CSV table of C-alpha atoms in Angstrom, one decimal:
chain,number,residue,atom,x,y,z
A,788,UNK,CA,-95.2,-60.5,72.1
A,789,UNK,CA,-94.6,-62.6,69.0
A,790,UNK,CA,-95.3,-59.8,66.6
A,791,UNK,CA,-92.9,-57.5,68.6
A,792,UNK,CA,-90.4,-60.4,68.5
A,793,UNK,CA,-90.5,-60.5,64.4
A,794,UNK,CA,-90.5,-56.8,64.2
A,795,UNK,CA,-87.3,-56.6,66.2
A,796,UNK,CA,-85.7,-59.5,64.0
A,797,UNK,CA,-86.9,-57.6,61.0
A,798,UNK,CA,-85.7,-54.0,61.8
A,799,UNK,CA,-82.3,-55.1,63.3
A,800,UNK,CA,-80.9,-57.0,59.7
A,801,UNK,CA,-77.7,-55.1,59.2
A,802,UNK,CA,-77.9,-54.9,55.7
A,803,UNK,CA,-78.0,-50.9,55.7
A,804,UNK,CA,-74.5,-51.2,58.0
A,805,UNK,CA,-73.3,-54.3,54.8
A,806,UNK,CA,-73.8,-52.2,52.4
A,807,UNK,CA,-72.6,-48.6,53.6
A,808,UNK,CA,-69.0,-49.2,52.8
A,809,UNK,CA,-68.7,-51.6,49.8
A,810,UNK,CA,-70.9,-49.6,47.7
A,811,UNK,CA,-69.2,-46.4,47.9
A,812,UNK,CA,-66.7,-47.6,47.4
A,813,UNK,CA,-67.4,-49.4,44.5
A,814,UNK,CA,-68.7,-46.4,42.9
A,815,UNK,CA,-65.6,-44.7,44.0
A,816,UNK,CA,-63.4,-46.7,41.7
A,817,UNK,CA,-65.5,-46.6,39.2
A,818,UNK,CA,-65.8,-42.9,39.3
A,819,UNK,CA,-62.0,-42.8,38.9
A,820,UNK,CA,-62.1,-45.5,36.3
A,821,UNK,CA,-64.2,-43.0,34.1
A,822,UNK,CA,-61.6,-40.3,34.6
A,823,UNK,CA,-58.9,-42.5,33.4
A,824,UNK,CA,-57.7,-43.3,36.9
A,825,UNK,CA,-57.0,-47.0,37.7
A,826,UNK,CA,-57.3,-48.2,41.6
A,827,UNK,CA,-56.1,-51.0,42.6
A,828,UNK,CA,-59.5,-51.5,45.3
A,829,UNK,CA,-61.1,-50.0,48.4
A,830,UNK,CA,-57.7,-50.5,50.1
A,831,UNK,CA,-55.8,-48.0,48.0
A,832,UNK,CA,-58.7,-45.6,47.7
A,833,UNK,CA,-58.8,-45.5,51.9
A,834,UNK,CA,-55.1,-45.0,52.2
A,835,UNK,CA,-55.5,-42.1,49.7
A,836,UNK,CA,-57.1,-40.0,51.7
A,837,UNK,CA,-54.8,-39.7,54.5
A,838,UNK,CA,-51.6,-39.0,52.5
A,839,UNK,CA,-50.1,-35.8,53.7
A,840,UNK,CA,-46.7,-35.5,51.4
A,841,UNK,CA,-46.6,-36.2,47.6
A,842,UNK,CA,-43.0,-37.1,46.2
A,843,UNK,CA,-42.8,-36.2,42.5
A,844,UNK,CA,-39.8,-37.6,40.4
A,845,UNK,CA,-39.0,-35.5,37.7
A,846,UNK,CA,-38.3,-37.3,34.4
A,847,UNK,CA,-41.5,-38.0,32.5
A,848,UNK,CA,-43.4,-37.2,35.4
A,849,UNK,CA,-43.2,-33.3,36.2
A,850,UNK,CA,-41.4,-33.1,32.3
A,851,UNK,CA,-42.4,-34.6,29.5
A,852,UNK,CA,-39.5,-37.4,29.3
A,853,UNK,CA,-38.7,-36.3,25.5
A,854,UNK,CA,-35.3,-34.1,26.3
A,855,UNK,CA,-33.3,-32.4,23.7
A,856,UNK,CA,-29.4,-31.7,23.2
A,857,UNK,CA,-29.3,-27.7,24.3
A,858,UNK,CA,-25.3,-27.3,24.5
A,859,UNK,CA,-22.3,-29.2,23.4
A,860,UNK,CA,-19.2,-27.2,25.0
A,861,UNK,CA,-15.7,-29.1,23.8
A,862,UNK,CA,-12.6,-29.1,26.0
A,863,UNK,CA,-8.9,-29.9,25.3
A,864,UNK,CA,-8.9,-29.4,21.4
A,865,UNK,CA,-12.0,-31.3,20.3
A,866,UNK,CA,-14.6,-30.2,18.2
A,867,UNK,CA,-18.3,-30.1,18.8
A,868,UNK,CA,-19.4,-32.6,16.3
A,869,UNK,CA,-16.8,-35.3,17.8
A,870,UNK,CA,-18.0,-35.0,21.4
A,871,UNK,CA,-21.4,-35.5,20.6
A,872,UNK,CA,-20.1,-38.7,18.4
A,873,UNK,CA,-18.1,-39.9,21.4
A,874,UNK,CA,-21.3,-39.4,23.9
A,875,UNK,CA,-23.8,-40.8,21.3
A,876,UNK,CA,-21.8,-44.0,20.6
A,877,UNK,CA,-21.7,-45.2,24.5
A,878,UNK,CA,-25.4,-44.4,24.4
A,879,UNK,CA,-26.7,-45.8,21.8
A,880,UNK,CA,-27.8,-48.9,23.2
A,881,UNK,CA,-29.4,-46.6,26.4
A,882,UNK,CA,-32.9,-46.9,27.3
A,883,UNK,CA,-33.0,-43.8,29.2
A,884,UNK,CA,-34.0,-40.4,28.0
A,885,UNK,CA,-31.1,-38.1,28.3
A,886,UNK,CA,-29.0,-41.1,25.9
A,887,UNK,CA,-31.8,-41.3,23.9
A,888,UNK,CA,-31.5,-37.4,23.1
A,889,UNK,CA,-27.9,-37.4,22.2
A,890,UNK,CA,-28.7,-40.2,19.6
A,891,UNK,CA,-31.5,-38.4,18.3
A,892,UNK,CA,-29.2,-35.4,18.3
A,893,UNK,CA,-25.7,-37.2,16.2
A,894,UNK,CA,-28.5,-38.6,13.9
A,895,UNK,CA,-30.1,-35.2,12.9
A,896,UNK,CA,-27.1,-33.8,12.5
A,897,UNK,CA,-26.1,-36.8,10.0
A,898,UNK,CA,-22.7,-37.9,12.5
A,899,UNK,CA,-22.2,-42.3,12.0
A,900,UNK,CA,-22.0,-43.7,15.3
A,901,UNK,CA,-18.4,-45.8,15.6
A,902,UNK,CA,-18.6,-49.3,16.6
A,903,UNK,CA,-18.5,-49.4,20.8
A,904,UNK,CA,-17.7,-52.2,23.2
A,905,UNK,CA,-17.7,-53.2,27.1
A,906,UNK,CA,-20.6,-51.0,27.5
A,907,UNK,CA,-21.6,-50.7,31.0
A,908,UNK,CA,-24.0,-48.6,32.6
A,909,UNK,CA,-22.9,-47.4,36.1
A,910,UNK,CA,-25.2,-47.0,38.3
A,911,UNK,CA,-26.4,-43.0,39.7
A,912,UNK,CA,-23.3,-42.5,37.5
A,913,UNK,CA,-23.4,-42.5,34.3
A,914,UNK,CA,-22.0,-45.0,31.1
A,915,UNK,CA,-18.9,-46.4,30.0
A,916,UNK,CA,-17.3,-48.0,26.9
A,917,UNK,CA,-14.5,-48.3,24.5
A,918,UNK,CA,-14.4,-46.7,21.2
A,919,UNK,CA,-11.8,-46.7,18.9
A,920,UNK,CA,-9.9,-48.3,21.4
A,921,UNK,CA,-10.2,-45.7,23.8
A,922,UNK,CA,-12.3,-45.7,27.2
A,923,UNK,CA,-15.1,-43.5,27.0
A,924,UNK,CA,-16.9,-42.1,30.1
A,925,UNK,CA,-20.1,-39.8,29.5
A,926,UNK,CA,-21.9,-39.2,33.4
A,927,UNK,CA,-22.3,-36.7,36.4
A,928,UNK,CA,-19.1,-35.6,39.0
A,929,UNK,CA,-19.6,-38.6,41.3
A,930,UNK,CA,-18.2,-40.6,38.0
A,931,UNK,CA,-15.2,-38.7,37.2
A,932,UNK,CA,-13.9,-38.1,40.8
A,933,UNK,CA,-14.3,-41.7,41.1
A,934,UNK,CA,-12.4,-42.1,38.0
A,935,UNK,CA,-9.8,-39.5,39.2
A,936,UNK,CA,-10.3,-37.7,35.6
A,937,UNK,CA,-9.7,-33.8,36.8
A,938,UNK,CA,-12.8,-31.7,35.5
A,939,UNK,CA,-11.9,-28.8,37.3
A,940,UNK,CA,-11.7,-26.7,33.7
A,941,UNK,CA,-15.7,-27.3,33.0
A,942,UNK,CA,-17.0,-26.9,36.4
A,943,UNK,CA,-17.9,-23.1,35.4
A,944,UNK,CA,-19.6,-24.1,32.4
A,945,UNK,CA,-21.4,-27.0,34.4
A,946,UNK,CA,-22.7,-24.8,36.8
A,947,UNK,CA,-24.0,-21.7,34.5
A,948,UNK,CA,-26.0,-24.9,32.6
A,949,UNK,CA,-27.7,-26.3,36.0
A,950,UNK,CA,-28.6,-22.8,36.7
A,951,UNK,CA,-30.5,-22.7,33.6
A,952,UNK,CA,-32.2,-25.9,34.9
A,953,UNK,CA,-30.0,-28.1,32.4
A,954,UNK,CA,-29.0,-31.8,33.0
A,955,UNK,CA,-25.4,-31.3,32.3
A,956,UNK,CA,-23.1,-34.6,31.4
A,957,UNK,CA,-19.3,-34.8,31.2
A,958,UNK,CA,-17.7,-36.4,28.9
A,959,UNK,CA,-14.3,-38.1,29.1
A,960,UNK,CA,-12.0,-40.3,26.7
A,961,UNK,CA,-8.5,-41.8,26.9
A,962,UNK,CA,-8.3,-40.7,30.6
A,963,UNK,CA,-8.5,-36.8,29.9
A,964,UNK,CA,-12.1,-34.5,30.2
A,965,UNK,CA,-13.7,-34.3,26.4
A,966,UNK,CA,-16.2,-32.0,27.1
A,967,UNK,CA,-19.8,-30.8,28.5
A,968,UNK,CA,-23.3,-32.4,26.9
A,969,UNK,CA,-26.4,-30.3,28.2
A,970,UNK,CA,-29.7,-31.9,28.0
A,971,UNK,CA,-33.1,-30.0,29.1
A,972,UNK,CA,-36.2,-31.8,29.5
A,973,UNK,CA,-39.4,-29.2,29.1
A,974,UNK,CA,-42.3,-29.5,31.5
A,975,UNK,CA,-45.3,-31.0,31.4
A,976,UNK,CA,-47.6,-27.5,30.5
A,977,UNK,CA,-50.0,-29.1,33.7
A,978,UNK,CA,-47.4,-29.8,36.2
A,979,UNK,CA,-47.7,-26.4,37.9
A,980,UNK,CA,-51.0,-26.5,37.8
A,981,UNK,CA,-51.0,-29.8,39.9
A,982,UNK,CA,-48.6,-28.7,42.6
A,983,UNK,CA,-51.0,-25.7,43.3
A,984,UNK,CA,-54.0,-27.5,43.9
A,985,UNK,CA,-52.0,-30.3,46.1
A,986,UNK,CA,-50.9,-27.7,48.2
A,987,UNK,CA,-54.6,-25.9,48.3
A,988,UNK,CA,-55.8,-29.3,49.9
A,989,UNK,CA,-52.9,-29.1,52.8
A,990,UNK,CA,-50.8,-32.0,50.7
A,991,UNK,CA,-46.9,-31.2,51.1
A,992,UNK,CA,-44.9,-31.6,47.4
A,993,UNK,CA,-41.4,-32.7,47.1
A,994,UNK,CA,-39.1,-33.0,44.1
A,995,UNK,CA,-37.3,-36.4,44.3
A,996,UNK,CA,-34.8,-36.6,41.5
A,997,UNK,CA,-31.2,-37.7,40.9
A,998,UNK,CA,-30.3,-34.6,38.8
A,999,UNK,CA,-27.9,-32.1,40.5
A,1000,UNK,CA,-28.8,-29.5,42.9
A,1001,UNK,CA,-28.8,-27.1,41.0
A,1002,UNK,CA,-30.9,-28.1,38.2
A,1003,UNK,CA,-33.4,-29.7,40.8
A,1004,UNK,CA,-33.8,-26.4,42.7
A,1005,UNK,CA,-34.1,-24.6,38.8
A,1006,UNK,CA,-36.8,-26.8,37.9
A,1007,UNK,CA,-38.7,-26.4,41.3
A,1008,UNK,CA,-38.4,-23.2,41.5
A,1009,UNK,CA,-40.2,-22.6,38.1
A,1010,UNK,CA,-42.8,-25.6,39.4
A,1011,UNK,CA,-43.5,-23.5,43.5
A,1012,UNK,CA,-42.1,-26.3,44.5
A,1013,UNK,CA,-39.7,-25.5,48.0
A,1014,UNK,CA,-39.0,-29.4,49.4
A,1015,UNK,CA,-36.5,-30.4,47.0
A,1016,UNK,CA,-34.2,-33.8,47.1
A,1017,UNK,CA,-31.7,-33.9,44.9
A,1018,UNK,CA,-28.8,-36.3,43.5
A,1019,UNK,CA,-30.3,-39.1,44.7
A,1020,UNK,CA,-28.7,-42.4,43.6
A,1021,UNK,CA,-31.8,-44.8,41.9
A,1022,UNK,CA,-31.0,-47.5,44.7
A,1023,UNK,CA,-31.8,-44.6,47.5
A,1024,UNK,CA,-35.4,-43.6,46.5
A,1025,UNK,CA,-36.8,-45.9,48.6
A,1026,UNK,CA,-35.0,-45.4,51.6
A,1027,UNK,CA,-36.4,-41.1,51.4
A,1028,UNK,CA,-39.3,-42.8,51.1
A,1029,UNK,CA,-38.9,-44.8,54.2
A,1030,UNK,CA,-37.5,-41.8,55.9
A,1031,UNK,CA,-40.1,-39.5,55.1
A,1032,UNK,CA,-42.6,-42.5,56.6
A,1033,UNK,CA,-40.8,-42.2,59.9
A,1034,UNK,CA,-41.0,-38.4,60.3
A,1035,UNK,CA,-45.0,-38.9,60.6
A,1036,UNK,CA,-45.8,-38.4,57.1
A,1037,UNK,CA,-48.3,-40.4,54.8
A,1038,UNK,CA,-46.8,-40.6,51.4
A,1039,UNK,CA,-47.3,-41.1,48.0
A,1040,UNK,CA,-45.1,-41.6,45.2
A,1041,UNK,CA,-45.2,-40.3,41.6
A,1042,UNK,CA,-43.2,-42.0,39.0
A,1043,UNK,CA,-43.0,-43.5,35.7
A,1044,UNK,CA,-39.7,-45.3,35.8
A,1045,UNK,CA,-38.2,-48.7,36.3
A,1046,UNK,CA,-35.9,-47.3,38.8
A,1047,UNK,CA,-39.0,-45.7,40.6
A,1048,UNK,CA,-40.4,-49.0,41.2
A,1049,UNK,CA,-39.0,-49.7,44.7
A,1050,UNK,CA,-40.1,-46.5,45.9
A,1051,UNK,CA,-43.8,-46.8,44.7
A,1052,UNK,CA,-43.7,-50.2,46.7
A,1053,UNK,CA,-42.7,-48.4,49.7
A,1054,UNK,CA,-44.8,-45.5,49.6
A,1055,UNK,CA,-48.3,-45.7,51.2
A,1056,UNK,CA,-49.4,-45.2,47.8
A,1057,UNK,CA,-47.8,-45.4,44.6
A,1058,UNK,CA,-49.2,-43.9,42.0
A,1059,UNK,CA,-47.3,-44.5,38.3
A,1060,UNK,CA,-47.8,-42.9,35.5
A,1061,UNK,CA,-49.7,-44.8,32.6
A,1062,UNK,CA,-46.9,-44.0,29.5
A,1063,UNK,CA,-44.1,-45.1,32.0
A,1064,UNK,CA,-42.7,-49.0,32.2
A,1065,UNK,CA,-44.7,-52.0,32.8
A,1066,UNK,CA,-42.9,-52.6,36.1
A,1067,UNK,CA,-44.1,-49.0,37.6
A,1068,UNK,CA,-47.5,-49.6,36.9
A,1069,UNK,CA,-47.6,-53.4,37.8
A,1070,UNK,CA,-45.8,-51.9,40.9
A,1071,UNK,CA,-48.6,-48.6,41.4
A,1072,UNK,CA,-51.4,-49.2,43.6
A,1073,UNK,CA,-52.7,-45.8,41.5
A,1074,UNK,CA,-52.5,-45.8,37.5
A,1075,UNK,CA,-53.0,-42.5,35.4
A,1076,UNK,CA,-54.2,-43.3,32.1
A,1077,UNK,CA,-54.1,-40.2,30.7
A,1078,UNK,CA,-50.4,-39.1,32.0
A,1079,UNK,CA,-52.1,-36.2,33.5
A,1080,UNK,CA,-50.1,-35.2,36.7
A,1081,UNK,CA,-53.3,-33.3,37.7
A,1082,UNK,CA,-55.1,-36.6,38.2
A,1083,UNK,CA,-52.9,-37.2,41.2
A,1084,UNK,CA,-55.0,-34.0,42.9
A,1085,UNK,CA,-58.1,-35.9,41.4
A,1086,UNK,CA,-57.5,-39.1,43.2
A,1087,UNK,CA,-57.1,-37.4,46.5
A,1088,UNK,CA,-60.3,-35.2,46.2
A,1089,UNK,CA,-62.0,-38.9,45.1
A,1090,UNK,CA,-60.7,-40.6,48.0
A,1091,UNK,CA,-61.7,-38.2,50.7
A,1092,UNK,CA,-65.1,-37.8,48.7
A,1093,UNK,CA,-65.7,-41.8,48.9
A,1094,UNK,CA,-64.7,-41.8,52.5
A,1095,UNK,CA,-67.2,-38.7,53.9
A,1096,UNK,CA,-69.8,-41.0,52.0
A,1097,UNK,CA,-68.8,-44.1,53.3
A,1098,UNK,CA,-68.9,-42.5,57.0
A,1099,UNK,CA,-72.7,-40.9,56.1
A,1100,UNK,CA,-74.2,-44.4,55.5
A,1101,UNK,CA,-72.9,-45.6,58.1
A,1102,UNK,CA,-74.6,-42.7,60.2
A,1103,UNK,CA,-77.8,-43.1,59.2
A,1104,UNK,CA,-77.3,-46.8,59.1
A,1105,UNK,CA,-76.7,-46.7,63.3
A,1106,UNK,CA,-79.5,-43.9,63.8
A,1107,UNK,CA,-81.9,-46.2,61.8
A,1108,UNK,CA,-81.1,-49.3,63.8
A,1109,UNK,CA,-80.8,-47.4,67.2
A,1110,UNK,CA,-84.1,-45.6,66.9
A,1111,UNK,CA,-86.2,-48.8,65.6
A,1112,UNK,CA,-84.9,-51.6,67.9
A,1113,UNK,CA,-86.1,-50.0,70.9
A,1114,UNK,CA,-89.6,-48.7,69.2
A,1115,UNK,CA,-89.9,-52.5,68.2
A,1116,UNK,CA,-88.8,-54.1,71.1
A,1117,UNK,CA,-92.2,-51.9,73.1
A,1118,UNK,CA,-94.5,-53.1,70.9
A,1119,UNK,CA,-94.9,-50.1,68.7
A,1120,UNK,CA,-93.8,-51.0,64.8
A,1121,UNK,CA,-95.6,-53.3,63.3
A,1122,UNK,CA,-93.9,-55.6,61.2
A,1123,UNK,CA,-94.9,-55.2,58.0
A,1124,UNK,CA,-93.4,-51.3,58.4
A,1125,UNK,CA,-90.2,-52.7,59.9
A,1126,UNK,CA,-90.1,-54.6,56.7
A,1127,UNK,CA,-90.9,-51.9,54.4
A,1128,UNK,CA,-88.3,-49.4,56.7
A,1129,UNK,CA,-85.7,-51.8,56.6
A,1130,UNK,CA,-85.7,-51.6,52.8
A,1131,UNK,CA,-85.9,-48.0,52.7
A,1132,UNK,CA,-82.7,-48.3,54.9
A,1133,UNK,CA,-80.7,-50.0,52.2
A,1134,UNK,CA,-82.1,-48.1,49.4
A,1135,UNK,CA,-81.3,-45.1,50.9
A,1136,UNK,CA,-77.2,-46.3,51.6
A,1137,UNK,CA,-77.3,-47.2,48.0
A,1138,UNK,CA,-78.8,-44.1,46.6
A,1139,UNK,CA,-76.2,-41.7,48.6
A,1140,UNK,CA,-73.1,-43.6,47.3
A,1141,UNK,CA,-74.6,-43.2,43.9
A,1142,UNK,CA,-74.8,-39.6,44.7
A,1143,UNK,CA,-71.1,-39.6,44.2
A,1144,UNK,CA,-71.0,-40.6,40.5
A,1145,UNK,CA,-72.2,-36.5,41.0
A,1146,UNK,CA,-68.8,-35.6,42.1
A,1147,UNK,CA,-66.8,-32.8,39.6
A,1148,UNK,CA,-63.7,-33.7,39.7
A,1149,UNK,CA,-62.7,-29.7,38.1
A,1150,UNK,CA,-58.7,-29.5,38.3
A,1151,UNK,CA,-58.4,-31.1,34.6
A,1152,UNK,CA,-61.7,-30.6,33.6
């Protein structure tokens, strides 16, 4: 009776069930740490798994976040090379890609930037400031119908350069429409490729962006992208975010941008981009090192990986504990093989997680 007693002590230790989940998951991160994807612990990698939508913004994300001046188209008497110098001085103190293409664009071609004050950005809107005592306005519609400035006479223009998935800008001094500034962003030559394989493992892809319709749907059509959601003001992104949560869907958020932050806090999982700003990735429960929009397909094919190995050990972790109690209890292991068995238990949980350091993560290999 005593030696049953011990050999029912011995084979019942849970270490098998102790170990099942911590260590694949521990090799989980670390198998995305060697692919240059940061997670932020087993919680993140868990949640990954179940995420059913992916919401993409487009800036430095899906494109490469270094656009270029395409089109300069003057109204009202004005001549290419002053636009541009009107657009470039309110922007050049801008952070943000599109303003830092017009600089780049007045200083290739040689044009010195007049001095500019009050500037103040407005918000999903665009930029404002005086120059050459004159108010200066360089933004989307939203900013010059809330202005009152009529830009009926570029509206054609405007919407032949969205077609061509262009980010067109008006620009607007002394009260009267200056001209049209088209930017175009190119995209990033693996983008595509990621949005296939998300939607070859049943994810849903959606373009969030606060460009215009037109040049949204241009961009996603060339991406096979169909869910697109467009002008959004940067203040909104979290709220699509919410609402996508409340239709049923488990989401995760792609961005590199400060303005992306509060929608990578309210996405089940927010994954940022490793060239964007600090305050992304501090915000990102997901980091991509390499900037690789692909590695967004490799996190989801490691977290359903770690979680099929996870639910193995705990498998054989119950059968092993199920089947030897009861042998024990009758008398019928000796302790001494209890011992030995209940080590091979362990072992055996440790030496399938490590099995997953095996894993080919193939879509950017």
């Amino acid at each position: 009776g005593l030696l049953a007693f011990i050999a029912v002590l011995i084979i019942s230790c849970p270490c098998a069930l102790g170990l099942a989940t911590p260590t694949a998951l521990m090799v989980g991160v670390g198998k995305g740490a060697e692919h240059g994807i940061l997670i932020r612990g087993g919680e993140v990698l868990e949640r990954a798994q179940k995420l059913t939508a992916v919401v993409f913004d487009k800036t430095g994300t899906l494109t490469r976040g270094e656009p270029n001046v395409t089109d300069i188209v003057p109204v009202g008497g004005l001549v290419e090379t002053e636009v541009l110098k009107l657009a470039a001085a309110v922007e050049s103190g801008s952070e943000h890609p599109l303003g830092e293409a017009i600089v780049r664009a007045a200083s290739h071609r040689g044009i010195a930037l007049p001095k500019v004050t009050g500037l103040a950005a407005i918000a999903g809107h665009g930029i404002e400031g005086m120059v050459a005592g004159q108010r200066v306005l360089l933004g989307n519609r939203r900013l010059f119908l809330r202005e009152r400035i009529d830009a009926s006479a570029a509206e054609t223009e405007m919407v032949r350069l969205e077609r061509e998935g262009k980010t067109a800008m008006l620009i607007g001094a002394g009260g009267r429409l200056a001209g049209i500034i088209a930017v175009a962003d190119t995209l990033k030559p693996e983008a595509k490729e990621a949005v296939t394989a998300l939607k070859r493992e049943g994810v849903e892809v959606i373009l969030l962006t606060g460009d215009n319709r037109r040049t949204a749907d241009a961009i996603a059509r060339e991406l096979g992208i169909t869910n697109v959601i467009a002008e959004v003001l940067p203040g909104d992104k979290a709220r699509v975010i919410q609402d996508l949560q409340k239709q049923g869907r488990a989401v995760a958020m792609v961005g590199d941008g400060v303005n992306d932050a509060p929608a990578l806090a309210a996405a089940d999982i927010g994954i940022a981009i490793g060239s964007g700003s600090d305050v992304a990735k501090e915000t990102g429960g997901i980091i991509l090192v390499k900037d690789d929009v692909r590695d967004v397909v490799e996190s989801i094919r490691l977290s359903r990986a770690t979680m099929r190995k996870i639910k193995q050990n705990l498998f054989w972790a119950f059968v092993y504990n199920s089947i030897g109690i009861p042998i024990a209890a009758f008398g019928l292991l000796n302790p001494i093989i209890a011992a030995a068995a209940m080590a091979l238990s362990s072992l055996s949980v440790i030496v399938n997680s490590a099995l997953l350091k095996r894993l080919r993560l193939e879509v950017s290999s």
